[in-house]
Short mmCIF file of C-alpha atoms in Angstrom, two decimals:
data_model
loop_
_atom_site.label_atom_id
_atom_site.label_comp_id
_atom_site.label_asym_id
_atom_site.label_seq_id
_atom_site.Cartn_x
_atom_site.Cartn_y
_atom_site.Cartn_z
CA UNK A 75 -1.66 10.03 -18.22
CA UNK A 76 -4.93 8.88 -16.68
CA UNK A 77 -7.50 11.46 -15.71
CA UNK A 78 -8.54 11.82 -12.08
CA UNK A 79 -11.12 11.50 -10.61
CA UNK A 80 -12.44 8.53 -12.58
CA UNK A 81 -15.55 6.48 -11.86
CA UNK A 82 -14.87 2.74 -11.67
CA UNK A 83 -18.37 1.53 -10.74
CA UNK A 84 -21.53 3.15 -9.41
CA UNK A 85 -20.49 4.81 -6.16
CA UNK A 86 -16.76 4.15 -6.55
CA UNK A 87 -14.09 6.55 -7.88
CA UNK A 88 -10.32 6.53 -8.07
CA UNK A 89 -8.70 9.81 -7.05
CA UNK A 90 -5.14 11.01 -6.74
CA UNK A 91 -2.50 10.76 -9.42
CA UNK A 92 -0.64 8.10 -11.43
CA UNK A 93 1.67 7.22 -8.51
CA UNK A 94 -0.60 7.28 -5.45
CA UNK A 95 -4.28 6.38 -5.53
CA UNK A 96 -7.09 7.14 -3.10
CA UNK A 97 -10.58 5.68 -3.53
CA UNK A 98 -13.90 7.39 -2.85
CA UNK A 99 -16.85 5.15 -1.92
CA UNK A 100 -20.12 7.08 -2.01
CA UNK A 101 -23.36 5.61 -0.71
CA UNK A 102 -26.80 7.07 -0.24
CA UNK A 103 -26.11 8.24 3.34
CA UNK A 104 -22.39 8.95 3.58
CA UNK A 105 -19.05 8.75 1.79
CA UNK A 106 -15.71 7.24 2.75
CA UNK A 107 -12.15 7.52 1.52
CA UNK A 108 -10.07 4.36 1.31
CA UNK A 109 -6.38 5.32 1.58
CA UNK A 110 -5.11 8.64 2.93
CA UNK A 111 -2.31 9.09 0.39
CA UNK A 112 0.65 11.43 0.84
CA UNK A 113 1.02 15.09 1.71
CA UNK A 114 2.36 15.95 -1.75
CA UNK A 115 -0.83 14.64 -3.34
CA UNK A 116 -3.45 15.63 -0.79
CA UNK A 117 -4.36 18.96 -2.38
CA UNK A 118 -5.09 17.25 -5.70
CA UNK A 119 -7.33 14.79 -3.85
CA UNK A 120 -9.12 17.66 -2.08
CA UNK A 121 -9.71 19.41 -5.42
CA UNK A 122 -11.09 16.19 -6.91
CA UNK A 123 -13.42 15.67 -3.95
CA UNK A 124 -14.67 19.25 -4.36
CA UNK A 125 -15.30 18.65 -8.06
CA UNK A 126 -17.43 15.63 -7.12
CA UNK A 127 -19.18 17.50 -4.32
CA UNK A 128 -18.06 14.83 -1.85
CA UNK A 129 -17.43 15.31 1.86
CA UNK A 130 -16.20 12.01 3.30
CA UNK A 131 -17.46 11.08 6.74
CA UNK A 132 -14.87 8.31 7.12
CA UNK A 133 -11.22 7.84 6.14
CA UNK A 134 -9.84 4.30 6.04
CA UNK A 135 -6.08 3.84 6.56
CA UNK A 136 -5.34 0.33 5.22
CA UNK A 137 -1.91 0.25 6.88
CA UNK A 138 0.42 2.73 8.59
CA UNK A 139 3.30 3.08 6.11
CA UNK A 140 4.25 6.65 5.20
CA UNK A 141 2.89 6.56 1.64
CA UNK A 142 -0.56 5.62 2.97
CA UNK A 143 -0.90 8.00 5.88
CA UNK A 144 1.06 11.24 5.37
CA UNK A 145 -1.91 12.73 3.54
CA UNK A 146 -4.05 12.21 6.64
CA UNK A 147 -3.25 15.55 8.37
CA UNK A 148 -4.41 17.48 5.29
CA UNK A 149 -7.57 15.40 5.00
CA UNK A 150 -8.33 15.83 8.69
CA UNK A 151 -7.81 19.57 8.38
CA UNK A 152 -10.42 19.81 5.62
CA UNK A 153 -12.79 17.20 7.08
CA UNK A 154 -12.40 17.45 10.88
CA UNK A 155 -15.59 15.48 11.56
CA UNK A 156 -14.48 12.48 9.47
CA UNK A 157 -13.94 9.28 11.46
CA UNK A 158 -10.55 7.65 10.87
CA UNK A 159 -10.63 3.85 10.71
CA UNK A 160 -7.56 1.61 10.96
CA UNK A 161 -6.58 -1.96 11.74
CA UNK A 162 -5.37 -3.36 15.04
CA UNK A 163 -1.74 -2.36 15.66
CA UNK A 164 -1.61 0.44 13.09
CA UNK A 165 -1.68 3.29 15.61
CA UNK A 166 1.00 1.72 17.80
CA UNK A 167 3.27 1.13 14.79
CA UNK A 168 3.03 4.74 13.65
CA UNK A 169 3.61 6.05 17.18
CA UNK A 170 6.98 4.28 17.46
CA UNK A 171 9.78 6.90 17.31
CA UNK A 172 11.64 5.17 14.49
CA UNK A 173 8.48 4.79 12.40
CA UNK A 174 7.54 8.41 13.05
CA UNK A 175 10.98 9.70 12.02
CA UNK A 176 10.96 7.50 8.92
CA UNK A 177 7.52 8.81 7.93
CA UNK A 178 8.76 12.41 8.01
CA UNK A 179 11.87 11.57 5.97
CA UNK A 180 9.87 9.53 3.47
CA UNK A 181 7.28 12.28 3.09
CA UNK A 182 10.01 14.82 2.29
CA UNK A 183 11.48 12.51 -0.36
CA UNK A 184 8.05 11.85 -1.88
CA UNK A 185 7.46 15.62 -2.02
CA UNK A 186 10.71 16.09 -3.99
CA UNK A 187 9.85 13.21 -6.32
CA UNK A 188 6.45 14.75 -7.08
CA UNK A 189 7.99 18.17 -7.67
CA UNK A 190 10.50 16.72 -10.13
CA UNK A 191 7.72 14.76 -11.84
CA UNK A 192 5.82 18.00 -12.45
CA UNK A 193 2.94 17.14 -10.10
CA UNK A 194 3.31 20.42 -8.17
CA UNK A 195 2.66 19.64 -4.49
CA UNK A 196 0.22 22.19 -3.13
CA UNK A 197 1.81 22.34 0.32
CA UNK A 198 5.13 21.81 2.02
CA UNK A 199 6.07 18.33 3.29
CA UNK A 200 5.26 17.39 6.86
CA UNK A 201 7.50 18.61 9.66
CA UNK A 202 5.96 16.20 12.18
CA UNK A 203 4.83 12.61 11.87
CA UNK A 204 1.16 11.88 11.24
CA UNK A 205 -0.77 10.21 14.02
CA UNK A 206 -3.57 7.69 14.25
CA UNK A 207 -4.40 8.79 17.79
CA UNK A 208 -8.13 8.72 18.31
CA UNK A 209 -8.83 6.50 15.29
CA UNK A 210 -11.37 3.70 15.51
CA UNK A 211 -9.90 0.22 15.29
CA UNK A 212 -11.99 -2.03 13.06
CA UNK A 213 -12.05 -5.80 13.40
CA UNK A 214 -11.96 -8.50 10.76
CA UNK A 215 -15.41 -8.89 9.23
CA UNK A 216 -16.71 -5.55 10.54
CA UNK A 217 -18.81 -3.60 8.04
CA UNK A 218 -19.66 0.04 7.41
CA UNK A 219 -22.95 0.70 5.63
CA UNK A 220 -22.77 3.85 3.52
CA UNK A 221 -26.34 3.41 2.26
CA UNK A 222 -26.56 0.94 -0.62
CA UNK A 223 -22.79 0.50 -0.59
CA UNK A 224 -20.97 -1.53 2.06
CA UNK A 225 -17.37 -1.49 3.18
CA UNK A 226 -16.44 -4.86 4.66
CA UNK A 227 -13.08 -4.85 6.43
CA UNK A 228 -10.70 -7.79 6.22
CA UNK A 229 -7.72 -8.01 8.56
CA UNK A 230 -5.02 -9.52 6.35
CA UNK A 231 -1.38 -10.28 7.04
CA UNK A 232 1.96 -10.36 5.33
CA UNK A 233 2.77 -6.76 4.49
CA UNK A 234 2.37 -4.52 7.53
CA UNK A 235 0.95 -4.27 11.05
CA UNK A 236 -2.70 -3.29 11.11
CA UNK A 237 -3.17 -4.24 7.46
CA UNK A 238 -6.70 -4.06 6.06
CA UNK A 239 -8.32 -4.91 2.76
CA UNK A 240 -11.76 -3.47 2.04
CA UNK A 241 -14.39 -5.43 0.13
CA UNK A 242 -17.17 -3.47 -1.59
CA UNK A 243 -19.50 -6.31 -2.64
CA UNK A 244 -22.18 -4.16 -4.31
CA UNK A 245 -19.51 -2.64 -6.57
CA UNK A 246 -17.74 -5.96 -7.18
CA UNK A 247 -14.59 -4.23 -5.94
CA UNK A 248 -11.77 -4.97 -3.54
CA UNK A 249 -9.39 -2.31 -2.20
CA UNK A 250 -6.14 -4.18 -1.61
CA UNK A 251 -3.66 -1.39 -0.82
CA UNK A 252 -0.26 -3.22 -1.01
CA UNK A 253 -1.61 -6.66 -0.10
CA UNK A 254 -0.80 -8.17 -3.52
CA UNK A 255 2.56 -6.43 -3.79
CA UNK A 256 3.72 -3.42 -5.78
CA UNK A 257 2.57 -3.82 -9.37
CA UNK A 258 4.62 -2.19 -12.11
CA UNK A 259 2.41 -1.89 -15.23
CA UNK A 260 3.80 -4.15 -17.91
CA UNK A 261 6.48 -5.58 -15.59
CA UNK A 262 4.52 -7.56 -13.02
CA UNK A 263 4.59 -7.62 -9.23
CA UNK A 264 7.28 -7.01 -6.66
CA UNK A 265 6.24 -9.00 -3.57
CA UNK A 266 6.31 -6.93 -0.37
CA UNK A 267 5.81 -9.51 2.41
CA UNK A 268 7.59 -7.51 5.09
CA UNK A 269 5.99 -9.25 8.09
CA UNK A 270 5.40 -12.85 6.95
CA UNK A 271 5.72 -14.87 3.75
CA UNK A 272 3.16 -17.46 4.88
CA UNK A 273 0.63 -14.80 5.87
CA UNK A 274 1.14 -13.03 2.55
CA UNK A 275 0.34 -16.21 0.62
CA UNK A 276 -2.70 -16.85 2.84
CA UNK A 277 -3.87 -13.30 2.14
CA UNK A 278 -3.64 -13.88 -1.62
CA UNK A 279 -5.79 -17.01 -1.26
CA UNK A 280 -8.37 -15.27 0.91
CA UNK A 281 -8.72 -12.23 -1.32
CA UNK A 282 -8.80 -14.22 -4.56
CA UNK A 283 -11.74 -16.26 -3.21
CA UNK A 284 -13.84 -13.07 -3.22
CA UNK A 285 -13.58 -13.00 -7.05
CA UNK A 286 -13.47 -9.21 -7.37
CA UNK A 287 -14.17 -7.63 -10.74
CA UNK A 288 -12.26 -4.48 -9.80
CA UNK A 289 -9.00 -4.37 -7.84
CA UNK A 290 -8.02 -1.12 -6.16
CA UNK A 291 -4.32 -1.05 -5.20
CA UNK A 292 -2.73 2.02 -3.65
CA UNK A 293 -0.33 2.71 -6.50
CA UNK A 294 -0.27 2.96 -10.30
CA UNK A 295 -3.97 2.54 -10.92
CA UNK A 296 -6.84 0.06 -10.53
CA UNK A 297 -7.32 -3.19 -12.43
CA UNK A 298 -10.55 -4.52 -13.88
CA UNK A 299 -11.87 -7.58 -15.66
CA UNK A 300 -9.26 -10.07 -16.85
CA UNK A 301 -6.39 -8.02 -15.41
CA UNK A 302 -8.03 -8.16 -11.97
CA UNK A 303 -8.61 -11.91 -12.23
CA UNK A 304 -5.03 -12.60 -13.34
CA UNK A 305 -3.45 -10.36 -10.71
CA UNK A 306 -3.64 -12.96 -7.93
CA UNK A 307 -1.87 -15.64 -9.93
CA UNK A 308 0.74 -13.12 -11.06
CA UNK A 309 1.34 -11.97 -7.48
CA UNK A 310 1.56 -15.55 -6.22
CA UNK A 311 4.02 -16.56 -8.95
CA UNK A 312 6.19 -13.51 -8.25
CA UNK A 313 6.21 -14.39 -4.56
CA UNK A 314 7.35 -17.95 -5.18
CA UNK A 315 10.02 -16.77 -7.64
CA UNK A 316 11.47 -14.34 -5.13
CA UNK A 317 11.43 -16.86 -2.28
CA UNK A 318 13.20 -19.38 -4.54
CA UNK A 319 15.85 -16.82 -5.49
CA UNK A 320 16.53 -16.13 -1.83
CA UNK A 321 16.87 -19.87 -1.18
CA UNK A 322 19.38 -20.27 -3.98
CA UNK A 323 21.38 -17.29 -2.74
CA UNK A 324 21.14 -17.98 0.99
CA UNK A 325 24.92 -18.41 1.29
CA UNK A 326 25.68 -15.03 -0.35
CA UNK A 327 22.94 -12.90 1.12
CA UNK A 328 24.87 -9.64 1.31
CA UNK A 329 25.76 -9.72 -2.37
CA UNK A 330 22.28 -10.86 -3.35
CA UNK A 331 20.70 -8.06 -1.29
CA UNK A 332 22.72 -5.53 -3.28
CA UNK A 333 21.78 -7.17 -6.57
CA UNK A 334 18.09 -7.15 -5.66
CA UNK A 335 18.26 -3.52 -4.55
CA UNK A 336 19.85 -2.45 -7.83
CA UNK A 337 17.25 -4.46 -9.73
CA UNK A 338 14.19 -2.90 -8.08
CA UNK A 339 15.30 0.64 -7.22
CA UNK A 340 14.40 2.08 -10.60
CA UNK A 341 11.53 3.94 -12.23
CA UNK A 342 8.50 4.46 -10.03
CA UNK A 343 10.24 2.88 -7.02
CA UNK A 344 12.58 5.86 -6.80
CA UNK A 345 9.68 7.75 -5.25
CA UNK A 346 10.92 6.11 -2.02
CA UNK A 347 14.17 6.80 -0.19
CA UNK A 348 17.16 4.54 -0.81
CA UNK A 349 17.29 3.75 2.93
CA UNK A 350 13.66 2.62 2.86
CA UNK A 351 14.13 0.28 -0.09
CA UNK A 352 17.33 -1.19 1.32
CA UNK A 353 15.43 -1.95 4.51
CA UNK A 354 12.62 -3.47 2.44
CA UNK A 355 15.10 -5.75 0.69
CA UNK A 356 16.53 -6.86 4.04
CA UNK A 357 13.03 -7.66 5.29
CA UNK A 358 12.18 -9.65 2.18
CA UNK A 359 15.31 -11.76 2.58
CA UNK A 360 14.63 -12.32 6.28
CA UNK A 361 10.97 -13.25 5.81
CA UNK A 362 11.84 -15.58 2.93
CA UNK A 363 14.34 -17.48 5.06
CA UNK A 364 11.94 -17.57 8.01
CA UNK A 365 9.28 -18.97 5.71
CA UNK A 366 11.62 -21.66 4.45
CA UNK A 367 12.67 -22.59 7.99
CA UNK A 368 9.07 -22.80 9.16
CA UNK A 369 8.08 -24.97 6.18
CA UNK A 370 10.88 -27.40 6.98
CA UNK A 371 10.35 -27.36 10.74
CA UNK A 372 13.72 -25.76 11.47
CA UNK A 373 14.62 -23.07 13.98
CA UNK A 374 14.99 -19.34 13.28
CA UNK A 375 16.54 -18.33 9.99
CA UNK A 376 19.95 -16.64 9.90
CA UNK A 377 19.98 -12.86 10.02
CA UNK A 378 20.36 -11.10 6.69
CA UNK A 379 22.81 -8.55 8.04
#
């Protein structure tokens, strides 16, 4: 099991645990966290920050899904002066009643998964949804100077509303959250283009052009060197394979949805609720068919269910 915290480059550390990663960027004037993580892992992150003597003045939420924001209340409690930064649309998404209820349910399931995995959550799961009320919305291309280390925000599409990637040019690093997909070590990528297939592919092209030496996803650890360079091609190939499978199975979508669910709901992915992953599968099928229809100039794709 990897040790945390771990320095990736001067001024950049990975924190958290093997399942959920948070990144600390530390410049000469201030520090920032990229990712807020989950409530079950927040106490470990706080202990790691204390060991490094770090007090972040900013917390970046790359997108408003539960596994990226339910650690925020604990971080805000410890660092009340920290400025929370998010992308356009993230706060509104999280404020929706269905999203809020799902975040609480997902956080409870994640807490149980961590307990069974022996990671000993330091606090109880959330009983109310996290909020991005009062956060600062950052625009595409906006930068935050930490003092010798810059966070440059990129508004990228495909996965979630308010999705951000964060480029750290001085460190040769790129925090991608879930923008490339969910990478299972040794088994490749599961594409997660829940909002748009075309925007997901455009995001891969845009991020690859930055030629990062270090990739910082939100789950299962960072990538460096050759692994980082190959990740974009691997993610792109996995995306095209999945879209092709949906095309082939477009006339038996219900059965294919069940097959895909059974295929992916194993191992690390069981950290999420069954309802969540079934909804993810439905979104992937829908966005794949919408992407095919748009490419061929047709009307809306048929509903998946």
